[in-house]
Amino acid sequence: MDTAVSRLRTALDGPGLYLDSPADFAPYSTDWTRKFSGAPSLVARPRSTEQVAKLLAACDRHGLPVVPQCGNTGMVGGGVPRGGEVVINLSRMNRIESFDPIAGTVQVEAGVVLQTLNEAVAAEGFFMPVDLGARGSCQIGGMIATNAGGLRVLRYGHMRDQLRGLEVVLADGTVLSNLNKLKKNNTGLDLKHLFVGSEGILGIITRAVLQVVPKPPSLETALLALEERRTLPALLKNVRASFRGLSSLEFIVRDAIDLLREVDPGVREPFKEIYPVYVVVEEETGQGPVAREEFADRLDKLLSQGLVADAIVADSETRTRELWGYRERPTEAISRTGLTHKFDVTVPQGDIPRFCDEIEAMAKDYAGFRLFLYGHLGDGNVHVNMVQGRHLTKEAFYAAEKAIADRVYGEVAALGGSVSAEHGIGVMKRDYLGHSRSEAEIATMRRLKATLDPNGILNPGVMFAAK
Ligand code: FAD
Ligand code: 2HG
Ligand code: ZN
């Protein structure tokens, strides 16, 4: 065994703290997209902040690079080793420590799974405002480290907006703890925000205090069919004004529905006709038949204004899940189809139709690829997936990566957009950070990194190339 690793083990050991056999490393070594993978020198699974602090202090002393990891659902390659790092996985720090129903706050360890948290607070009449398709696997630490967004950003914001307090361990083992519950606390620099979206390069998040919101009496959901994507911006404007409890507005370009039906023949064609684009709308409403009728009335208006060609209102839990499936399931279906070059970009909402047109035109230049477009209409966040078709070799798939990325990010730049809306930079987009951040900003990020992690042990190569 590597001597630095054996020194780490001498500095700190404990039952079940380390996974010993490389045969056990697989779930910690490859990311969700299967595009990023590397062998760790060791996987450590601490149970407490104290253990994280001791681990980091020892890694810092012995110059061992570290990859912080929670649920390993990240999509930009930042949460898996590049080769030889110690993975510190927080999954065993999974306690929900306290809940305050008056303040509407919950204190958790970093390894709590989003769905587990949601179920726990639901039992108290609350819910976690941030929700995403990876809910059954992603964990709070990773969600804070990526500033996860998801399906309800337009109403509640990202993880940053839910965060009241944070505990982080710095590279040298210093525990920076401020498990603040207060809504108002303007006392000097609010350091927690440094770590939101920091993707594991500044410290390891161990605990957090989050605000949760009272569960609405009812949620109404509908799937809308549009005759043309040109009307998406007008639909957004109209829905924002007329659906006062709007909590989600998501779009799906038709090809993604075809893929769902191809991968799972059990997926029903949603409408009698086939449409080029679909929208899921969700609104928080009052309870009972009147609320549903009012929701349906608002949809009728969209139909009579010609903004929508057809609509299905969910009338049961099962139907709600089915309608949401048209938007949530393409990610998994794509992963079953082939490798994918994933892009998670923002453009001004009004430019979504033009952006999709340009990307479709671009995709025609790449034979053997399949293109799927969907995303968060309310946030201008488009997910572009250029997927390996059946006859495209792995070599050809990877050979086109840079050219495709340059074209996509070129279109994003032309529209004043961002190269990462919600998934982060990781290793995948570090060459493109300069498209969305100025030189001065990147230099300041590097100075912060050098101050908090002078030996550069935390996630080297993530966000920017290691020096
Ligand atoms: P990981 O993948 O383990 O880590 C992500 C990053 O955070 C890595 O850089 C890692 O080093 C760092 N990190 C992890 N834990 C810590 C810690 N404790 N301290 C410091 N750094 C840490 N994202 C969205 O924003 N919106 C979506 O709608 C969305 N939908 C998704 C749907 C699916 C099916 C999947 C698979 C992913 C989706 N994602 C989405 C991606 C998203 O980034 C993650 O799901 C989630 O935020 C990451 O959490 P995780 O626990 O899996 O983190
Ligand atoms: C989503 O919004 C996720 O569904 C995943 O952010 C995006 O599949 C993707 O590319
Ligand atoms: Zn998304």
Coordinates of C-alpha atoms and ligand atoms in Angstrom, one line a residue:
M1 CA 0.0 0.0 0.0
D2 CA 1.2 3.5 -0.8
T3 CA 3.1 4.9 2.2
A4 CA 1.1 8.2 2.4
V5 CA -2.1 6.1 2.6
S6 CA -0.7 3.8 5.2
R7 CA 0.4 6.9 7.3
L8 CA -3.2 8.2 7.0
R9 CA -4.5 4.9 8.3
T10 CA -2.1 5.0 11.2
A11 CA -3.2 8.6 12.0
L12 CA -6.9 7.6 12.1
D13 CA -8.6 4.2 11.9
G14 CA -11.9 2.9 13.1
P15 CA -14.4 0.1 12.3
G16 CA -15.8 0.4 8.8
L17 CA -14.1 3.8 8.2
Y18 CA -12.2 2.6 5.2
L19 CA -13.1 0.3 2.3
D20 CA -10.1 -1.9 1.9
S21 CA -10.6 -3.8 -1.3
P22 CA -10.4 -2.2 -4.7
A23 CA -13.3 -4.5 -5.6
D24 CA -15.5 -2.3 -3.3
F25 CA -14.4 0.9 -5.0
A26 CA -16.6 0.7 -8.0
P27 CA -19.6 2.7 -6.8
Y28 CA -17.3 5.5 -5.7
S29 CA -15.1 5.6 -8.8
T30 CA -17.4 6.2 -11.8
D31 CA -19.9 9.0 -12.1
W32 CA -23.6 8.8 -13.1
T33 CA -22.9 9.6 -16.7
R34 CA -20.2 6.8 -17.0
K35 CA -17.9 9.4 -18.7
F36 CA -15.8 10.1 -15.7
S37 CA -13.9 7.5 -13.7
G38 CA -10.6 6.9 -11.9
A39 CA -9.3 4.6 -9.2
P40 CA -9.1 6.0 -5.7
S41 CA -6.2 5.2 -3.4
L42 CA -8.7 4.7 -0.6
V43 CA -12.4 5.3 0.2
A44 CA -13.1 6.7 3.6
R45 CA -16.6 6.8 5.0
P46 CA -16.6 8.9 8.1
R47 CA -19.5 8.9 10.6
S48 CA -18.8 12.3 12.3
T49 CA -17.5 15.8 11.7
E50 CA -14.6 14.9 14.0
Q51 CA -13.6 12.0 11.8
V52 CA -13.8 14.3 8.7
A53 CA -11.6 16.8 10.4
K54 CA -9.0 14.2 11.4
L55 CA -9.0 12.7 7.9
L56 CA -8.5 16.0 6.2
A57 CA -5.8 17.1 8.7
A58 CA -3.9 13.9 8.0
C59 CA -4.4 14.1 4.2
D60 CA -3.1 17.7 4.3
R61 CA -0.1 16.7 6.3
H62 CA 0.8 13.8 4.0
G63 CA -0.1 15.6 0.8
L64 CA -2.9 13.2 -0.2
P65 CA -5.4 14.7 -2.7
V66 CA -9.1 14.3 -1.7
V67 CA -12.3 14.0 -3.6
P68 CA -15.4 14.9 -1.4
Q69 CA -18.4 12.8 -2.4
C70 CA -22.0 12.4 -1.3
G71 CA -24.6 10.7 -3.5
N72 CA -22.4 10.6 -6.7
T73 CA -25.3 11.8 -8.9
G74 CA -23.3 14.8 -10.2
M75 CA -23.1 15.3 -13.9
V76 CA -19.9 17.1 -14.5
G77 CA -17.3 14.6 -13.2
G78 CA -16.4 16.6 -10.0
G79 CA -17.3 13.9 -7.5
V80 CA -15.2 11.0 -8.6
P81 CA -11.4 10.5 -8.6
R82 CA -9.3 11.3 -11.5
G83 CA -6.7 8.7 -10.2
G84 CA -5.1 8.1 -6.8
E85 CA -7.1 10.4 -4.6
V86 CA -8.7 9.5 -1.3
V87 CA -12.5 9.6 -1.7
I88 CA -14.2 10.9 1.4
N89 CA -17.8 9.8 1.1
L90 CA -20.3 11.3 3.5
S91 CA -23.2 8.8 3.0
R92 CA -22.9 7.4 6.5
M93 CA -23.4 10.9 8.0
N94 CA -27.1 10.6 7.4
R95 CA -28.8 11.8 10.6
I96 CA -31.7 14.3 10.6
E97 CA -30.6 16.0 13.8
S98 CA -33.5 18.4 14.7
F99 CA -36.6 20.0 13.3
D100 CA -38.1 23.3 14.4
P101 CA -41.7 23.6 13.2
I102 CA -42.0 27.2 14.4
A103 CA -38.9 28.5 12.6
G104 CA -39.5 26.0 9.8
T105 CA -35.9 24.8 9.8
V106 CA -34.3 21.4 9.8
Q107 CA -30.7 20.5 10.8
V108 CA -29.1 17.6 8.9
E109 CA -25.9 15.8 8.3
A110 CA -24.5 16.1 4.8
G111 CA -25.2 12.5 3.8
V112 CA -29.0 12.8 4.2
V113 CA -30.8 11.8 1.0
L114 CA -33.1 14.4 -0.4
Q115 CA -36.1 12.0 -0.5
T116 CA -35.5 10.9 3.1
L117 CA -35.5 14.5 4.2
N118 CA -38.6 15.3 2.3
E119 CA -40.5 12.3 3.8
A120 CA -39.4 13.3 7.3
V121 CA -40.5 16.9 7.0
A122 CA -43.7 15.9 5.2
A123 CA -44.8 14.0 8.3
E124 CA -44.6 17.4 10.0
G125 CA -46.6 19.2 7.3
F126 CA -43.6 20.7 5.5
F127 CA -41.7 20.1 2.3
M128 CA -38.2 20.8 1.0
P129 CA -38.5 23.4 -1.7
V130 CA -35.7 22.0 -3.9
D131 CA -36.7 18.9 -5.7
L132 CA -35.0 17.1 -8.6
G133 CA -35.1 13.8 -10.5
A134 CA -32.1 12.4 -8.5
R135 CA -34.1 12.8 -5.2
G136 CA -33.7 9.1 -4.2
S137 CA -29.9 9.3 -4.3
C138 CA -28.6 12.8 -4.1
Q139 CA -27.6 14.1 -0.7
I140 CA -27.8 17.4 1.0
G141 CA -24.0 18.0 1.1
G142 CA -23.6 17.4 -2.6
M143 CA -26.7 19.5 -3.4
I144 CA -25.2 22.4 -1.4
A145 CA -21.8 21.9 -3.0
T146 CA -23.4 22.1 -6.5
N147 CA -26.0 24.7 -5.5
A148 CA -28.6 22.3 -7.0
G149 CA -31.6 23.8 -8.7
G150 CA -34.3 21.5 -10.1
L151 CA -38.0 21.7 -10.7
R152 CA -39.1 24.5 -8.4
V153 CA -36.4 27.1 -8.8
L154 CA -38.9 29.6 -10.3
R155 CA -40.8 29.7 -7.0
Y156 CA -38.3 28.9 -4.3
G157 CA -34.8 29.3 -5.8
H158 CA -31.7 27.0 -5.6
M159 CA -30.2 25.3 -2.5
R160 CA -28.5 28.6 -1.7
D161 CA -31.9 30.1 -1.0
Q162 CA -32.8 27.4 1.5
L163 CA -29.6 27.6 3.5
R164 CA -29.6 29.1 7.0
G165 CA -26.5 27.5 8.5
L166 CA -23.5 25.4 7.5
E167 CA -20.7 23.4 9.0
V168 CA -17.6 22.9 6.9
V169 CA -14.3 21.3 7.5
L170 CA -11.4 23.1 5.8
A171 CA -8.4 21.3 4.2
D172 CA -6.2 21.6 7.4
G173 CA -9.0 20.1 9.5
T174 CA -10.4 23.3 10.9
V175 CA -14.1 23.0 11.6
L176 CA -15.9 26.1 10.5
S177 CA -19.3 25.7 12.2
N178 CA -22.2 28.1 12.1
L179 CA -25.4 26.1 12.3
N180 CA -27.4 29.3 12.3
K181 CA -31.2 28.9 12.3
L182 CA -32.1 32.6 12.2
K183 CA -33.7 34.1 9.2
K184 CA -32.1 37.5 10.0
N185 CA -28.4 37.5 10.9
N186 CA -26.3 40.2 9.3
T187 CA -23.1 39.8 11.3
G188 CA -20.1 40.3 9.1
L189 CA -19.3 38.2 6.1
D190 CA -21.8 35.4 5.5
L191 CA -19.1 32.7 4.9
K192 CA -21.5 29.9 4.2
H193 CA -22.2 31.3 0.7
L194 CA -18.5 30.7 -0.2
F195 CA -19.2 27.0 0.0
V196 CA -22.4 26.9 -1.9
G197 CA -21.6 25.8 -5.4
S198 CA -17.9 25.3 -4.4
E199 CA -17.9 21.7 -5.7
G200 CA -15.6 20.4 -3.0
I201 CA -12.7 22.6 -3.7
L202 CA -12.8 24.8 -0.6
G203 CA -13.9 22.4 2.2
I204 CA -16.1 19.4 3.1
I205 CA -19.6 20.2 4.1
T206 CA -20.6 18.1 7.1
R207 CA -23.9 19.6 8.4
A208 CA -26.4 22.2 7.4
V209 CA -29.5 24.0 8.6
L210 CA -32.2 24.4 5.8
Q211 CA -35.4 26.2 5.8
V212 CA -38.5 24.2 4.7
V213 CA -41.9 25.4 3.7
P214 CA -45.4 24.5 4.8
K215 CA -46.9 21.9 2.5
P216 CA -49.5 23.6 0.2
P217 CA -53.1 22.2 0.6
S218 CA -52.9 20.9 -2.9
L219 CA -50.7 20.7 -6.0
E220 CA -52.3 20.7 -9.4
T221 CA -50.4 19.4 -12.4
A222 CA -51.1 19.4 -16.1
L223 CA -49.3 18.5 -19.3
L224 CA -49.8 21.0 -22.1
A225 CA -49.2 20.4 -25.8
L226 CA -48.1 23.3 -28.0
E227 CA -48.4 23.6 -31.8
E228 CA -45.0 25.3 -32.1
R229 CA -42.2 26.2 -29.8
R230 CA -42.2 29.8 -30.9
T231 CA -45.0 30.4 -28.4
L232 CA -43.0 29.2 -25.3
P233 CA -42.0 32.7 -24.2
A234 CA -45.6 34.0 -24.5
L235 CA -46.9 31.0 -22.6
L236 CA -44.3 31.6 -19.8
K237 CA -45.4 35.3 -19.6
N238 CA -49.0 34.4 -19.5
V239 CA -48.8 31.5 -17.0
R240 CA -46.6 33.6 -14.6
A241 CA -49.2 36.3 -14.6
S242 CA -52.3 34.1 -14.2
F243 CA -51.2 31.1 -12.2
R244 CA -50.5 32.9 -8.9
G245 CA -49.3 29.7 -7.1
L246 CA -47.1 28.6 -10.1
S247 CA -44.4 26.2 -8.7
S248 CA -43.0 24.6 -11.9
L249 CA -43.0 25.2 -15.6
E250 CA -40.9 22.7 -17.6
F251 CA -40.6 21.9 -21.3
I252 CA -39.9 18.8 -23.4
V253 CA -39.1 18.8 -27.1
R254 CA -40.9 15.9 -28.8
D255 CA -37.9 13.7 -29.6
A256 CA -37.5 13.0 -25.9
I257 CA -41.0 11.6 -25.7
D258 CA -40.2 9.3 -28.7
L259 CA -37.1 8.1 -26.9
L260 CA -39.2 7.3 -23.7
R261 CA -41.6 5.2 -25.8
E262 CA -38.7 3.5 -27.6
V263 CA -37.0 2.6 -24.3
D264 CA -40.2 1.6 -22.5
P265 CA -43.1 0.6 -24.8
G266 CA -45.3 0.9 -21.7
V267 CA -45.1 4.7 -22.0
R268 CA -48.4 6.0 -23.4
E269 CA -48.6 8.6 -26.2
P270 CA -49.8 11.5 -24.1
F271 CA -52.3 13.1 -26.6
K272 CA -54.2 11.9 -29.7
E273 CA -52.0 14.1 -31.9
I274 CA -48.3 14.4 -31.9
Y275 CA -47.0 17.8 -31.0
P276 CA -43.5 19.4 -31.3
V277 CA -43.2 20.5 -27.7
Y278 CA -44.9 19.9 -24.4
V279 CA -45.0 21.7 -21.1
V280 CA -45.6 20.5 -17.5
V281 CA -47.2 23.1 -15.3
E282 CA -47.6 22.7 -11.6
E283 CA -49.4 25.1 -9.3
E284 CA -49.9 25.2 -5.5
T285 CA -53.6 25.7 -4.9
G286 CA -56.2 25.5 -2.2
Q287 CA -57.8 22.1 -1.6
G288 CA -60.9 20.6 -3.2
P289 CA -62.9 20.5 -6.4
V290 CA -63.2 24.3 -6.6
A291 CA -59.5 24.7 -6.6
R292 CA -59.1 22.1 -9.4
E293 CA -61.9 23.8 -11.4
E294 CA -60.2 27.1 -11.1
F295 CA -56.9 25.5 -12.3
A296 CA -58.8 24.0 -15.2
D297 CA -60.3 27.4 -16.0
R298 CA -56.9 29.0 -16.2
L299 CA -55.8 26.2 -18.6
D300 CA -59.0 26.8 -20.7
K301 CA -58.0 30.4 -21.1
L302 CA -54.6 29.3 -22.5
L303 CA -56.4 27.1 -24.9
S304 CA -58.8 29.8 -26.0
Q305 CA -55.9 32.2 -26.5
G306 CA -54.3 29.7 -28.8
L307 CA -51.2 29.4 -26.6
V308 CA -51.9 25.7 -26.0
A309 CA -53.3 23.2 -28.4
D310 CA -54.4 20.6 -25.8
A311 CA -54.1 19.8 -22.1
I312 CA -54.3 16.9 -19.6
V313 CA -55.1 17.7 -16.0
A314 CA -53.8 15.1 -13.5
D315 CA -56.8 13.7 -11.5
S316 CA -54.9 11.3 -9.3
E317 CA -51.5 10.6 -7.8
T318 CA -50.7 8.0 -10.4
R319 CA -51.6 10.4 -13.3
T320 CA -49.5 13.1 -11.7
R321 CA -46.5 10.8 -11.6
E322 CA -47.2 9.8 -15.2
L323 CA -47.3 13.4 -16.5
W324 CA -44.2 14.3 -14.6
G325 CA -42.5 11.2 -16.0
Y326 CA -42.6 12.8 -19.5
R327 CA -40.3 15.4 -18.2
E328 CA -38.2 13.5 -15.6
R329 CA -37.6 10.2 -17.3
P330 CA -35.7 11.2 -20.4
T331 CA -32.5 11.6 -18.3
E332 CA -32.5 7.9 -17.4
A333 CA -33.7 6.8 -20.9
I334 CA -30.8 8.7 -22.4
S335 CA -28.4 7.0 -20.1
R336 CA -29.7 3.6 -21.2
T337 CA -29.4 4.6 -24.9
G338 CA -25.7 5.6 -25.0
L339 CA -23.1 8.0 -23.8
T340 CA -24.1 11.6 -23.9
H341 CA -22.4 15.0 -24.2
K342 CA -24.5 16.9 -21.7
F343 CA -25.0 20.6 -21.7
D344 CA -26.8 22.5 -18.9
V345 CA -27.1 26.0 -20.1
T346 CA -29.1 29.1 -19.4
V347 CA -30.3 31.6 -22.0
P348 CA -32.8 34.4 -21.6
Q349 CA -36.2 32.8 -21.5
G350 CA -37.4 34.7 -24.5
D351 CA -34.6 33.2 -26.6
I352 CA -35.3 29.5 -25.8
P353 CA -37.1 28.8 -29.2
R354 CA -34.2 30.4 -31.2
F355 CA -31.6 28.6 -29.1
C356 CA -33.3 25.2 -29.7
D357 CA -33.5 26.0 -33.5
E358 CA -29.8 26.8 -33.6
I359 CA -28.9 23.6 -31.7
E360 CA -31.0 21.4 -33.9
A361 CA -29.4 22.9 -36.9
M362 CA -25.9 22.3 -35.4
A363 CA -26.8 18.7 -34.5
K364 CA -27.4 17.9 -38.2
D365 CA -23.7 18.3 -38.8
Y366 CA -23.0 15.4 -36.5
A367 CA -24.1 12.1 -38.1
G368 CA -24.7 9.3 -35.7
F369 CA -25.7 11.5 -32.8
R370 CA -29.2 11.9 -31.4
L371 CA -30.3 15.2 -29.9
F372 CA -32.7 15.6 -27.0
L373 CA -33.8 19.0 -25.6
Y374 CA -35.8 19.7 -22.4
G375 CA -35.5 21.9 -19.4
H376 CA -36.7 24.4 -17.0
L377 CA -38.7 26.9 -19.0
G378 CA -39.3 29.3 -16.1
D379 CA -35.5 29.6 -15.6
G380 CA -34.3 29.7 -19.2
N381 CA -32.4 26.5 -18.4
V382 CA -32.1 24.2 -21.4
H383 CA -30.6 20.7 -21.1
V384 CA -29.0 19.7 -24.4
N385 CA -28.1 16.1 -24.7
M386 CA -26.1 14.9 -27.7
V387 CA -26.4 11.2 -27.4
Q388 CA -24.4 8.4 -29.0
G389 CA -26.6 6.7 -31.6
R390 CA -26.5 2.9 -32.0
H391 CA -24.0 3.0 -34.9
L392 CA -21.6 5.6 -33.5
T393 CA -18.4 4.2 -32.1
K394 CA -17.1 5.4 -28.7
E395 CA -14.1 6.9 -30.5
A396 CA -16.3 8.9 -32.9
F397 CA -18.5 10.0 -30.0
Y398 CA -15.5 11.4 -28.1
A399 CA -13.8 12.8 -31.1
A400 CA -16.7 15.2 -31.7
E401 CA -16.9 16.4 -28.1
K402 CA -14.8 19.6 -28.3
A403 CA -16.3 20.7 -31.6
I404 CA -19.9 20.2 -30.3
A405 CA -19.1 22.0 -27.0
D406 CA -17.6 24.9 -28.9
R407 CA -20.7 25.2 -31.1
V408 CA -23.1 24.9 -28.2
Y409 CA -21.2 27.4 -26.0
G410 CA -20.8 29.7 -29.0
E411 CA -24.6 29.9 -29.3
V412 CA -24.9 30.4 -25.5
A413 CA -22.4 33.2 -25.6
A414 CA -24.1 34.9 -28.5
L415 CA -27.3 35.0 -26.4
G416 CA -25.5 36.2 -23.2
G417 CA -26.2 32.9 -21.5
S418 CA -24.3 30.8 -19.0
V419 CA -22.4 27.6 -19.6
S420 CA -23.7 26.1 -16.4
A421 CA -27.2 26.7 -15.0
E422 CA -27.3 24.2 -12.2
H423 CA -25.0 21.2 -12.5
G424 CA -21.7 23.1 -12.0
I425 CA -18.3 23.1 -13.7
G426 CA -16.6 20.0 -12.4
V427 CA -13.8 18.7 -14.7
M428 CA -16.2 18.7 -17.7
K429 CA -16.5 22.4 -18.2
R430 CA -13.4 23.9 -16.6
D431 CA -12.1 25.0 -20.0
Y432 CA -15.3 26.9 -20.5
L433 CA -15.5 28.7 -17.1
G434 CA -14.1 31.8 -18.8
H435 CA -17.2 32.0 -21.1
S436 CA -19.3 32.9 -18.1
R437 CA -16.8 34.5 -15.6
S438 CA -14.3 37.3 -16.1
E439 CA -10.5 36.9 -15.7
A440 CA -10.7 38.9 -12.5
E441 CA -13.4 36.7 -11.1
I442 CA -11.5 33.5 -11.9
A443 CA -8.3 35.0 -10.4
T444 CA -10.2 35.8 -7.2
M445 CA -11.6 32.3 -7.0
R446 CA -8.1 30.9 -7.3
R447 CA -6.9 33.3 -4.5
L448 CA -9.7 32.0 -2.2
K449 CA -8.8 28.4 -3.1
A450 CA -5.1 29.1 -2.3
T451 CA -6.1 30.8 1.0
L452 CA -8.4 28.0 2.3
D453 CA -6.5 25.1 0.8
P454 CA -2.9 26.2 0.4
N455 CA -1.6 22.7 -0.4
G456 CA -4.3 22.2 -3.0
I457 CA -5.5 18.8 -1.7
L458 CA -9.2 19.4 -2.2
N459 CA -10.6 18.2 -5.5
P460 CA -7.6 19.2 -7.6
G461 CA -8.6 19.7 -11.2
V462 CA -12.2 20.6 -10.5
M463 CA -13.5 24.0 -11.5
F464 CA -10.1 25.0 -12.9
A465 CA -6.9 23.1 -13.8
A466 CA -4.7 22.3 -10.8
K467 CA -1.6 24.5 -10.7
Ligands
FAD1 P1 -22.1 14.3 -5.7 O1 -22.3 13.9 -7.1 O2 -21.5 13.3 -4.7 O3 -21.0 15.5 -5.7 C1 -21.2 16.6 -6.5 C2 -20.1 17.7 -6.3 O4 -20.1 18.2 -5.0 C3 -18.7 17.1 -6.5 O5 -17.9 18.1 -7.0 C4 -18.3 16.7 -5.1 O6 -16.9 16.7 -5.0 C5 -18.9 17.8 -4.3 N1 -19.3 17.4 -3.0 C6 -20.1 16.3 -2.7 N2 -20.3 16.2 -1.4 C7 -19.7 17.2 -0.8 C8 -19.5 17.7 0.5 N3 -20.1 17.1 1.5 N4 -18.8 18.8 0.7 C9 -18.2 19.4 -0.3 N5 -18.3 19.0 -1.6 C10 -19.0 18.0 -1.8 N6 -29.1 18.9 -10.6 C11 -29.8 20.0 -10.6 O7 -29.3 21.1 -10.1 N7 -31.1 20.1 -11.0 C12 -31.7 19.0 -11.5 O8 -32.9 19.0 -11.9 C13 -31.0 17.7 -11.5 N8 -31.6 16.6 -11.9 C14 -30.8 15.4 -11.9 C15 -31.5 14.3 -12.3 C16 -30.8 13.1 -12.3 C17 -31.5 11.8 -12.7 C18 -29.4 13.0 -11.9 C19 -28.7 11.8 -11.9 C20 -28.8 14.2 -11.5 C21 -29.5 15.4 -11.5 N9 -28.9 16.6 -11.1 C22 -29.6 17.8 -11.1 C23 -27.4 16.7 -10.8 C24 -27.1 17.2 -9.5 O9 -25.9 18.0 -9.4 C25 -27.1 16.2 -8.4 O10 -28.1 15.4 -8.4 C26 -26.9 16.7 -6.9 O11 -26.9 18.1 -6.7 C27 -25.6 16.3 -6.5 O12 -25.7 15.7 -5.2 P2 -24.8 14.4 -4.8 O13 -25.1 14.2 -3.4 O14 -25.1 13.3 -5.7 O15 -23.3 15.0 -5.1
2HG2 C1 -33.1 17.7 -15.2 O1 -33.5 18.8 -15.2 C2 -31.7 17.4 -14.8 O2 -33.8 16.8 -15.6 C3 -30.9 16.4 -15.7 O3 -31.0 18.6 -14.5 C4 -30.6 17.1 -17.0 O4 -30.8 15.0 -18.2 C5 -30.2 16.1 -18.1 O5 -29.3 16.5 -18.9
ZN3 ZN -32.2 20.4 -14.7

